[in-house]
Amino acid sequence: MRGGIGRIIVYTGNGQGKTTASLGIALRSIAHNKKVVVIQFM
């Protein structure tokens, strides 16, 4: 198993656009053959 640099991106705050932005980043990463995990707290 080779190590790599992971990334954690947290979107917080009131208003709109957080889910859209996070899913957009996730889909772009998947398109580049990266592993993606999405966790949402409500």
Short mmCIF file of C-alpha atoms in Angstrom, two decimals:
data_model
loop_
_atom_site.label_atom_id
_atom_site.label_comp_id
_atom_site.label_asym_id
_atom_site.label_seq_id
_atom_site.Cartn_x
_atom_site.Cartn_y
_atom_site.Cartn_z
CA MET A 1 0.00 0.00 0.00
CA ARG A 2 1.45 3.32 -0.95
CA GLY A 3 0.78 6.45 1.00
CA GLY A 4 -0.54 9.61 -0.51
CA ILE A 5 -1.70 13.01 0.48
CA GLY A 6 -5.39 13.07 1.38
CA ARG A 7 -7.64 16.07 1.41
CA ILE A 8 -10.51 17.03 3.68
CA ILE A 9 -12.79 19.83 2.54
CA VAL A 10 -15.45 21.16 4.93
CA TYR A 11 -18.29 23.42 3.78
CA THR A 12 -20.16 25.18 6.60
CA GLY A 13 -22.46 28.13 7.11
CA ASN A 14 -25.95 29.31 6.37
CA GLY A 15 -27.39 29.80 2.93
CA GLN A 16 -27.27 27.94 -0.34
CA GLY A 17 -24.62 26.24 -2.43
CA LYS A 18 -22.71 24.06 0.02
CA THR A 19 -24.10 20.72 -1.15
CA THR A 20 -23.83 21.70 -4.81
CA ALA A 21 -20.22 22.80 -4.40
CA SER A 22 -19.19 19.69 -2.50
CA LEU A 23 -20.86 17.30 -4.95
CA GLY A 24 -19.31 19.18 -7.86
CA ILE A 25 -15.83 18.72 -6.38
CA ALA A 26 -16.61 15.05 -5.69
CA LEU A 27 -17.76 14.41 -9.27
CA ARG A 28 -14.69 16.13 -10.70
CA SER A 29 -12.45 13.98 -8.50
CA ILE A 30 -14.26 10.80 -9.53
CA ALA A 31 -13.79 11.79 -13.18
CA HIS A 32 -10.04 11.93 -12.49
CA ASN A 33 -10.10 8.40 -10.99
CA LYS A 34 -9.71 9.57 -7.39
CA LYS A 35 -11.36 7.92 -4.40
CA VAL A 36 -14.12 10.03 -2.88
CA VAL A 37 -16.09 9.78 0.37
CA VAL A 38 -18.98 12.16 1.06
CA ILE A 39 -20.31 12.49 4.61
CA GLN A 40 -23.23 14.81 5.35
CA PHE A 41 -24.47 15.80 8.80
CA MET A 42 -27.88 17.38 9.05
#
